[in-house]
XYZ file of C-alpha atoms in Angstrom:
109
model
C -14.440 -12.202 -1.373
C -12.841 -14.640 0.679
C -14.845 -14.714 3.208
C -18.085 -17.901 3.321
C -19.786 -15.899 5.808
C -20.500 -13.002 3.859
C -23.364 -12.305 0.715
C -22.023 -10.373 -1.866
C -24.977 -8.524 -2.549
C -25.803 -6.764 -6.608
C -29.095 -5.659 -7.689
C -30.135 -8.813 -8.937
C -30.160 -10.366 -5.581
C -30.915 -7.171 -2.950
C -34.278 -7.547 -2.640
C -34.217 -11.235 -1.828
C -31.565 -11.480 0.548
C -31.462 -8.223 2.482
C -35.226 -6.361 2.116
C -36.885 -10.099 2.358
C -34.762 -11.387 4.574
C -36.243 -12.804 7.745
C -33.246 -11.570 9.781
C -31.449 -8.541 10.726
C -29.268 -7.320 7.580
C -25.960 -5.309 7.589
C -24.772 -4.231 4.790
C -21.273 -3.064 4.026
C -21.127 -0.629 0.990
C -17.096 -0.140 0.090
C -14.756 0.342 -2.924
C -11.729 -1.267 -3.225
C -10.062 2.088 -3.546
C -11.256 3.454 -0.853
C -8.771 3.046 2.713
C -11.044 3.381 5.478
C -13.087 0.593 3.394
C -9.840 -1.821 3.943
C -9.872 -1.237 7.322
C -13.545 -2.252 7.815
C -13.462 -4.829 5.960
C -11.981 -7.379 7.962
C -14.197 -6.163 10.593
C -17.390 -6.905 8.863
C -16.024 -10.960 7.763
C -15.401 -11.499 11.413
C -19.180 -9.914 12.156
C -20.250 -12.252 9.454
C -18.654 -15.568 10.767
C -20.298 -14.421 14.514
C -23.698 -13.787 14.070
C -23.890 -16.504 10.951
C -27.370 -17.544 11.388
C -28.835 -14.720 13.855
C -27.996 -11.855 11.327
C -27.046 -11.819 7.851
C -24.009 -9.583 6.694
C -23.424 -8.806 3.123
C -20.957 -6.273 1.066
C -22.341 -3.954 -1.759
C -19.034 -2.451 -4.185
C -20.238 1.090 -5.102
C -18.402 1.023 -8.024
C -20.341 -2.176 -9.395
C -24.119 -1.458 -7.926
C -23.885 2.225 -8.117
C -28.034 2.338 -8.565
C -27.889 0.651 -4.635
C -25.558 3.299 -3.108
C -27.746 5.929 -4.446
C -30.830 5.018 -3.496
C -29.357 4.463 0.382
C -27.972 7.872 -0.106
C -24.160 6.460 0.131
C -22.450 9.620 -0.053
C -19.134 8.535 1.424
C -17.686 5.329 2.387
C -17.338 2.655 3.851
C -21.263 3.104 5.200
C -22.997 0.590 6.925
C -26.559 0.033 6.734
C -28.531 -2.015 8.828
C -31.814 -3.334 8.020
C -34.247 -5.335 9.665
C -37.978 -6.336 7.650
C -36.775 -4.176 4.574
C -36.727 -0.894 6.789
C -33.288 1.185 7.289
C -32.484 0.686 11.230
C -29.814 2.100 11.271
C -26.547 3.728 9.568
C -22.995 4.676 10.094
C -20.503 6.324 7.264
C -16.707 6.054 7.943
C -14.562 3.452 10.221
C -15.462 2.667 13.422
C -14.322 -0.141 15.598
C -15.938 -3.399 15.315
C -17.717 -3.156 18.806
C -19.891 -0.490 17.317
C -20.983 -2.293 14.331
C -21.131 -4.954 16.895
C -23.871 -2.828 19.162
C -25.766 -2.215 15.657
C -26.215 -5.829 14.932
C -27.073 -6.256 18.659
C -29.990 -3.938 18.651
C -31.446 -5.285 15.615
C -31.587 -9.004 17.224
């Protein structure tokens, strides 16, 4: 990932840096196979660079951390999971513009 802003996040570091985290979470799950995913994508770095130290913003590749997509119930993607003190806040599956994701984050502030 090119992008500074934004945590690749694995099992090994989940819990730490998206259920522990002390800030609203979003988390991208994607594929690099997947279309919809490449259109996101994009979206989510410039979220990331934004709300850098209000909200953290991290990416989860399904076909890597397949235990993580299950147990958020990732049935198709991209989905985009927002958490805030380890809780699911809220959740979107498929492309959306980046004001929506936007109005996520937002709430979760």
């Amino acid at each position: 990932m090119a992008n500074d802003f934004v945590k690749k996040l694995t099992e090994a570091n989940f819990e730490q840096d998206v259920l522990k985290s002390d800030k609203p979470v979003l988390v991208d799950f994607w594929a690099s196979w997947c279309g919809p995913c490449r259109m996101v994508s994009p979206l989510i770095d410039q979220l990331a660079e934004e709300f850098d130290g209000r909200a953290v913003v991290g990416k989860v590749n399904v076909d890597e951390e397949g235990p993580l997509a299950i147990r958020y119930n990732v049935m198709t993607i991209p989905t985009v999971i927002i958490f805030k003190n380890g809780e699911v806040l809220d959740q979107v599956s498929g492309a959306y513009p980046k004001a929506h994701f936007e109005e996520m984050l937002n709430k979760a502030l």
